[in-house]
Amino acid sequence: MKPPWCQLSRSSTSWASASHARRVAAFILAMLAALAAGEVQANDTPLPSSADDEQVQTPRVRVISEAPASLRTTLEDSLSAPRSPANVWAARQWLNDMEPRLARFVKDPAFRVALLQRVYQEAQLAGLPPGLVLAVIQVESAFQGEAVSSAGAVGLMQIMPFWIRELGLPVDDLQDAWRNLRYGCTILAHYLAVEEGDFTRALARYNGSLGKTWYPEKVMSAWQRHWRPTAGGQKPVQR
């Protein structure tokens, strides 16, 4: 019998309801079209991490003037919402919670914090739980940004090079950690929207093993054991 956290379904993923999934799908498809046309570029400025948090709105996607009006509206609606003090506090609490856990994988403190900031940022942009993104990275590459699989998948989230042709620009470097995260989160969010919030099927699609459950179970296990936010300062289970 599968453990309960491997049996997430449309009914149990309230954060990713069908209506939310449709909105995410529309946003992701617009992002894909813009990336393919070279109309959207990543802004590599990290999230604010000081007292400037509540005063500075850091754009996560820069839309150039040639972007279609419909795409511009979609992106502006997503990015112009102000970050409330509660959201700023939640982001900082999440980072503080995850930073010591990531130390076993990423030894450089500066890069560790920067990576967590970027994971949180990209997950928020794509409508994904940031802990799920960390679990995918753990399973795919063990946080080794230079990893290349025998099948040719590259980087933190193990992106196949054909995705450059489908989503991006010929100059995209999949071993660039921030670009790799953008690809991986975009792809996973798209699959989750297609599957209307079904984690198991979306993760299987991401892995290319739709119809099998070994990969979703592995990712969900990593998420449950290592990357679930803790309550009351309790340490996560480590096995």
CSV table of N, CA and C in Angstrom, one decimal, residues 17-128:
chain,number,residue,atom,x,y,z
A,17,SER,N,-6.4,23.7,-7.3
A,17,SER,CA,-7.7,23.3,-7.8
A,17,SER,C,-7.8,23.4,-9.3
A,18,ALA,N,-8.9,22.9,-9.9
A,18,ALA,CA,-9.0,23.0,-11.4
A,18,ALA,C,-8.9,24.4,-11.9
A,19,SER,N,-9.6,25.3,-11.2
A,19,SER,CA,-9.6,26.7,-11.6
A,19,SER,C,-8.2,27.3,-11.5
A,20,HIS,N,-7.5,27.0,-10.4
A,20,HIS,CA,-6.1,27.5,-10.3
A,20,HIS,C,-5.3,26.9,-11.4
A,21,ALA,N,-5.5,25.6,-11.7
A,21,ALA,CA,-4.7,24.9,-12.7
A,21,ALA,C,-4.9,25.5,-14.1
A,22,ARG,N,-6.2,25.9,-14.4
A,22,ARG,CA,-6.4,26.6,-15.6
A,22,ARG,C,-5.7,27.9,-15.7
A,23,ARG,N,-5.7,28.7,-14.6
A,23,ARG,CA,-5.0,30.0,-14.6
A,23,ARG,C,-3.5,29.7,-14.8
A,24,VAL,N,-3.0,28.8,-14.1
A,24,VAL,CA,-1.5,28.5,-14.2
A,24,VAL,C,-1.2,28.0,-15.7
A,25,ALA,N,-2.1,27.2,-16.2
A,25,ALA,CA,-1.9,26.7,-17.6
A,25,ALA,C,-1.8,27.9,-18.6
A,26,ALA,N,-2.8,28.8,-18.4
A,26,ALA,CA,-2.8,30.0,-19.3
A,26,ALA,C,-1.5,30.8,-19.2
A,27,PHE,N,-1.1,31.0,-17.9
A,27,PHE,CA,0.2,31.7,-17.7
A,27,PHE,C,1.4,31.0,-18.2
A,28,ILE,N,1.5,29.7,-18.0
A,28,ILE,CA,2.7,29.0,-18.4
A,28,ILE,C,2.7,28.9,-19.9
A,29,LEU,N,1.6,28.7,-20.6
A,29,LEU,CA,1.6,28.6,-22.0
A,29,LEU,C,2.0,30.0,-22.6
A,30,ALA,N,1.5,31.1,-22.0
A,30,ALA,CA,2.0,32.4,-22.4
A,30,ALA,C,3.5,32.6,-22.2
A,31,MET,N,4.0,32.1,-21.1
A,31,MET,CA,5.4,32.2,-20.8
A,31,MET,C,6.2,31.4,-21.9
A,32,LEU,N,5.7,30.2,-22.2
A,32,LEU,CA,6.4,29.4,-23.2
A,32,LEU,C,6.5,30.1,-24.5
A,33,ALA,N,5.3,30.6,-25.0
A,33,ALA,CA,5.3,31.3,-26.2
A,33,ALA,C,6.3,32.5,-26.2
A,34,ALA,N,6.3,33.2,-25.1
A,34,ALA,CA,7.2,34.4,-25.1
A,34,ALA,C,8.7,34.0,-25.1
A,35,LEU,N,9.0,32.9,-24.3
A,35,LEU,CA,10.4,32.4,-24.3
A,35,LEU,C,10.8,32.0,-25.7
A,36,ALA,N,9.9,31.3,-26.4
A,36,ALA,CA,10.3,30.8,-27.7
A,36,ALA,C,10.5,31.9,-28.7
A,37,ALA,N,9.7,33.0,-28.5
A,37,ALA,CA,9.9,34.2,-29.4
A,37,ALA,C,10.9,35.2,-28.9
A,38,GLY,N,11.6,34.9,-27.8
A,38,GLY,CA,12.6,35.8,-27.2
A,38,GLY,C,12.0,37.1,-26.6
A,39,GLU,N,10.7,37.0,-26.2
A,39,GLU,CA,10.0,38.2,-25.8
A,39,GLU,C,10.1,38.4,-24.3
A,40,VAL,N,10.5,37.4,-23.6
A,40,VAL,CA,10.6,37.4,-22.1
A,40,VAL,C,12.0,37.0,-21.7
A,41,GLN,N,12.6,37.8,-20.8
A,41,GLN,CA,13.9,37.5,-20.3
A,41,GLN,C,13.9,37.4,-18.8
A,42,ALA,N,14.8,36.6,-18.3
A,42,ALA,CA,14.9,36.5,-16.8
A,42,ALA,C,15.6,37.6,-16.3
A,43,ASN,N,15.2,38.1,-15.1
A,43,ASN,CA,15.9,39.1,-14.3
A,43,ASN,C,16.7,38.4,-13.2
A,44,ASP,N,18.0,38.4,-13.2
A,44,ASP,CA,18.8,37.6,-12.3
A,44,ASP,C,19.0,38.3,-11.0
A,45,THR,N,18.3,39.3,-10.7
A,45,THR,CA,18.5,40.0,-9.4
A,45,THR,C,17.8,39.1,-8.3
A,46,PRO,N,18.6,38.7,-7.2
A,46,PRO,CA,18.0,37.9,-6.2
A,46,PRO,C,16.9,38.6,-5.4
A,47,LEU,N,16.1,37.8,-4.7
A,47,LEU,CA,15.0,38.4,-3.9
A,47,LEU,C,15.7,39.3,-2.8
A,48,PRO,N,15.0,40.4,-2.4
A,48,PRO,CA,15.5,41.2,-1.3
A,48,PRO,C,15.6,40.3,-0.1
A,49,SER,N,16.6,40.6,0.7
A,49,SER,CA,16.9,39.8,1.9
A,49,SER,C,17.2,40.7,3.2
A,50,SER,N,16.8,42.0,3.1
A,50,SER,CA,17.1,42.9,4.2
A,50,SER,C,15.9,43.7,4.5
A,51,ALA,N,16.1,44.9,5.1
A,51,ALA,CA,15.0,45.7,5.5
A,51,ALA,C,14.3,46.3,4.3
A,52,ASP,N,15.0,46.2,3.1
A,52,ASP,CA,14.4,46.7,1.9
A,52,ASP,C,13.2,45.8,1.4
A,53,ASP,N,13.0,44.7,2.0
A,53,ASP,CA,12.0,43.7,1.6
A,53,ASP,C,10.7,44.4,1.3
A,54,GLU,N,10.2,45.2,2.3
A,54,GLU,CA,8.9,45.7,2.2
A,54,GLU,C,8.8,47.0,1.4
A,55,GLN,N,9.9,47.6,1.0
A,55,GLN,CA,9.9,48.8,0.1
A,55,GLN,C,10.1,48.5,-1.3
A,56,VAL,N,10.9,47.4,-1.6
A,56,VAL,CA,11.3,47.2,-3.0
A,56,VAL,C,10.5,46.0,-3.6
A,57,GLN,N,10.0,46.3,-4.8
A,57,GLN,CA,9.3,45.2,-5.5
A,57,GLN,C,10.3,44.7,-6.6
A,58,THR,N,10.8,43.6,-6.4
A,58,THR,CA,11.8,43.1,-7.3
A,58,THR,C,11.1,42.3,-8.5
A,59,PRO,N,11.2,42.8,-9.7
A,59,PRO,CA,10.6,42.1,-10.8
A,59,PRO,C,11.3,40.8,-11.1
A,60,ARG,N,10.5,39.8,-11.3
A,60,ARG,CA,11.1,38.5,-11.6
A,60,ARG,C,11.1,38.1,-13.1
A,61,VAL,N,10.3,38.9,-13.9
A,61,VAL,CA,10.3,38.7,-15.3
A,61,VAL,C,10.2,40.1,-15.9
A,62,ARG,N,11.1,40.4,-16.8
A,62,ARG,CA,11.1,41.7,-17.5
A,62,ARG,C,10.4,41.5,-18.9
A,63,VAL,N,9.4,42.2,-19.1
A,63,VAL,CA,8.7,42.2,-20.4
A,63,VAL,C,9.2,43.3,-21.3
A,64,ILE,N,9.7,43.1,-22.4
A,64,ILE,CA,10.2,44.1,-23.3
A,64,ILE,C,9.0,44.7,-24.1
A,65,SER,N,9.2,45.8,-24.7
A,65,SER,CA,8.1,46.5,-25.3
A,65,SER,C,7.4,45.8,-26.4
A,66,GLU,N,8.2,44.8,-27.1
A,66,GLU,CA,7.6,44.1,-28.2
A,66,GLU,C,6.6,43.0,-27.8
A,67,ALA,N,6.5,42.7,-26.5
A,67,ALA,CA,5.6,41.6,-26.1
A,67,ALA,C,4.2,41.9,-26.5
A,68,PRO,N,3.5,40.9,-26.9
A,68,PRO,CA,2.0,41.1,-27.3
A,68,PRO,C,1.3,41.6,-26.1
A,69,ALA,N,0.2,42.4,-26.4
A,69,ALA,CA,-0.6,43.0,-25.3
A,69,ALA,C,-1.2,42.0,-24.4
A,70,SER,N,-1.6,40.8,-24.9
A,70,SER,CA,-2.3,39.8,-24.1
A,70,SER,C,-1.3,39.2,-23.2
A,71,LEU,N,-0.1,39.0,-23.6
A,71,LEU,CA,1.0,38.4,-22.8
A,71,LEU,C,1.4,39.4,-21.7
A,72,ARG,N,1.5,40.7,-22.1
A,72,ARG,CA,1.9,41.7,-21.2
A,72,ARG,C,0.9,41.8,-20.1
A,73,THR,N,-0.3,41.7,-20.4
A,73,THR,CA,-1.4,41.8,-19.3
A,73,THR,C,-1.3,40.6,-18.4
A,74,THR,N,-1.1,39.5,-18.9
A,74,THR,CA,-0.9,38.3,-18.1
A,74,THR,C,0.2,38.4,-17.1
A,75,LEU,N,1.4,38.8,-17.6
A,75,LEU,CA,2.6,38.9,-16.8
A,75,LEU,C,2.4,40.0,-15.8
A,76,GLU,N,1.9,41.2,-16.2
A,76,GLU,CA,1.8,42.3,-15.3
A,76,GLU,C,0.8,41.9,-14.2
A,77,ASP,N,-0.3,41.2,-14.5
A,77,ASP,CA,-1.2,40.9,-13.4
A,77,ASP,C,-0.6,40.0,-12.4
A,78,SER,N,0.3,39.1,-12.9
A,78,SER,CA,1.0,38.1,-12.0
A,78,SER,C,2.0,38.8,-11.1
A,79,LEU,N,2.7,39.8,-11.7
A,79,LEU,CA,3.9,40.3,-11.0
A,79,LEU,C,3.7,41.6,-10.3
A,80,SER,N,2.5,42.3,-10.6
A,80,SER,CA,2.3,43.6,-10.0
A,80,SER,C,1.7,43.5,-8.6
A,81,ALA,N,1.2,42.4,-8.3
A,81,ALA,CA,0.6,42.2,-6.9
A,81,ALA,C,1.6,42.6,-5.9
A,82,PRO,N,1.3,43.5,-5.0
A,82,PRO,CA,2.3,43.8,-3.9
A,82,PRO,C,2.6,42.7,-3.0
A,83,ARG,N,3.8,42.6,-2.5
A,83,ARG,CA,4.2,41.6,-1.6
A,83,ARG,C,3.9,42.1,-0.2
A,84,SER,N,2.9,41.5,0.4
A,84,SER,CA,2.4,41.9,1.8
A,84,SER,C,3.5,41.6,2.8
A,85,PRO,N,3.5,42.3,3.9
A,85,PRO,CA,4.4,41.9,5.0
A,85,PRO,C,4.3,40.5,5.4
A,86,ALA,N,3.1,39.9,5.3
A,86,ALA,CA,2.9,38.5,5.6
A,86,ALA,C,3.7,37.6,4.7
A,87,ASN,N,3.6,38.0,3.4
A,87,ASN,CA,4.3,37.2,2.4
A,87,ASN,C,5.9,37.3,2.5
A,88,VAL,N,6.3,38.5,2.8
A,88,VAL,CA,7.7,38.7,3.1
A,88,VAL,C,8.2,37.9,4.3
A,89,TRP,N,7.4,37.9,5.3
A,89,TRP,CA,7.7,37.1,6.5
A,89,TRP,C,7.7,35.6,6.2
A,90,ALA,N,6.7,35.2,5.5
A,90,ALA,CA,6.7,33.7,5.1
A,90,ALA,C,7.9,33.3,4.3
A,91,ALA,N,8.3,34.1,3.4
A,91,ALA,CA,9.5,33.8,2.6
A,91,ALA,C,10.7,33.7,3.4
A,92,ARG,N,10.9,34.6,4.3
A,92,ARG,CA,12.1,34.6,5.2
A,92,ARG,C,12.1,33.4,6.2
A,93,GLN,N,10.9,33.1,6.7
A,93,GLN,CA,10.8,32.0,7.6
A,93,GLN,C,11.1,30.7,6.8
A,94,TRP,N,10.6,30.6,5.6
A,94,TRP,CA,10.9,29.4,4.8
A,94,TRP,C,12.4,29.2,4.6
A,95,LEU,N,13.0,30.3,4.2
A,95,LEU,CA,14.4,30.3,3.9
A,95,LEU,C,15.2,29.9,5.2
A,96,ASN,N,14.9,30.4,6.3
A,96,ASN,CA,15.6,30.1,7.6
A,96,ASN,C,15.3,28.6,7.9
A,97,ASP,N,14.2,28.1,7.6
A,97,ASP,CA,13.8,26.7,7.9
A,97,ASP,C,14.6,25.8,7.0
A,98,MET,N,14.8,26.1,5.7
A,98,MET,CA,15.4,25.2,4.8
A,98,MET,C,16.9,25.3,4.7
A,99,GLU,N,17.5,26.5,5.1
A,99,GLU,CA,18.9,26.6,5.0
A,99,GLU,C,19.8,25.6,5.7
A,100,PRO,N,19.5,25.3,6.9
A,100,PRO,CA,20.3,24.2,7.6
A,100,PRO,C,20.1,22.8,7.0
A,101,ARG,N,19.0,22.6,6.4
A,101,ARG,CA,18.7,21.3,5.8
A,101,ARG,C,19.5,21.1,4.5
A,102,LEU,N,19.6,22.2,3.8
A,102,LEU,CA,20.4,22.2,2.5
A,102,LEU,C,21.9,22.1,2.7
A,103,ALA,N,22.4,22.4,3.9
A,103,ALA,CA,23.8,22.3,4.2
A,103,ALA,C,24.4,21.0,3.9
A,104,ARG,N,23.7,19.9,4.0
A,104,ARG,CA,24.3,18.6,3.7
A,104,ARG,C,24.5,18.4,2.2
A,105,PHE,N,23.9,19.2,1.4
A,105,PHE,CA,24.0,19.0,0.0
A,105,PHE,C,24.9,20.1,-0.6
A,106,VAL,N,24.8,21.4,-0.1
A,106,VAL,CA,25.4,22.5,-0.6
A,106,VAL,C,26.3,23.1,0.5
A,107,LYS,N,27.6,23.0,0.3
A,107,LYS,CA,28.5,23.4,1.4
A,107,LYS,C,28.8,24.9,1.4
A,108,ASP,N,28.7,25.6,0.3
A,108,ASP,CA,29.0,27.0,0.2
A,108,ASP,C,27.8,27.8,0.8
A,109,PRO,N,28.0,28.5,1.9
A,109,PRO,CA,26.8,29.2,2.6
A,109,PRO,C,26.2,30.3,1.6
A,110,ALA,N,27.0,31.0,0.9
A,110,ALA,CA,26.5,32.1,0.1
A,110,ALA,C,25.7,31.5,-1.0
A,111,PHE,N,26.2,30.5,-1.7
A,111,PHE,CA,25.4,29.9,-2.8
A,111,PHE,C,24.2,29.2,-2.3
A,112,ARG,N,24.3,28.6,-1.1
A,112,ARG,CA,23.1,27.9,-0.5
A,112,ARG,C,22.0,28.9,-0.3
A,113,VAL,N,22.2,30.1,0.3
A,113,VAL,CA,21.2,31.0,0.5
A,113,VAL,C,20.7,31.5,-0.9
A,114,ALA,N,21.6,31.8,-1.8
A,114,ALA,CA,21.1,32.3,-3.1
A,114,ALA,C,20.3,31.3,-3.8
A,115,LEU,N,20.6,30.0,-3.7
A,115,LEU,CA,19.9,29.0,-4.3
A,115,LEU,C,18.5,28.9,-3.7
A,116,LEU,N,18.4,28.9,-2.4
A,116,LEU,CA,17.1,28.9,-1.8
A,116,LEU,C,16.2,30.1,-2.2
A,117,GLN,N,16.8,31.3,-2.2
A,117,GLN,CA,16.1,32.4,-2.7
A,117,GLN,C,15.5,32.2,-4.1
A,118,ARG,N,16.4,31.7,-5.0
A,118,ARG,CA,15.9,31.5,-6.3
A,118,ARG,C,14.9,30.4,-6.5
A,119,VAL,N,15.0,29.3,-5.7
A,119,VAL,CA,14.0,28.3,-5.8
A,119,VAL,C,12.7,28.8,-5.3
A,120,TYR,N,12.7,29.6,-4.2
A,120,TYR,CA,11.4,30.2,-3.7
A,120,TYR,C,10.8,31.1,-4.8
A,121,GLN,N,11.7,31.9,-5.4
A,121,GLN,CA,11.2,32.9,-6.4
A,121,GLN,C,10.6,32.2,-7.6
A,122,GLU,N,11.3,31.2,-8.1
A,122,GLU,CA,10.8,30.5,-9.3
A,122,GLU,C,9.6,29.6,-9.0
A,123,ALA,N,9.5,29.0,-7.8
A,123,ALA,CA,8.4,28.3,-7.4
A,123,ALA,C,7.1,29.2,-7.3
A,124,GLN,N,7.3,30.3,-6.7
A,124,GLN,CA,6.2,31.3,-6.5
A,124,GLN,C,5.7,31.7,-7.9
A,125,LEU,N,6.6,32.0,-8.8
A,125,LEU,CA,6.3,32.5,-10.1
A,125,LEU,C,5.5,31.4,-10.9
A,126,ALA,N,5.9,30.1,-10.7
A,126,ALA,CA,5.2,29.0,-11.4
A,126,ALA,C,4.0,28.5,-10.6
A,127,GLY,N,3.8,28.9,-9.4
A,127,GLY,CA,2.6,28.4,-8.7
A,127,GLY,C,2.9,27.0,-8.1
A,128,LEU,N,4.2,26.7,-7.7
A,128,LEU,CA,4.6,25.4,-7.2
A,128,LEU,C,4.9,25.6,-5.7
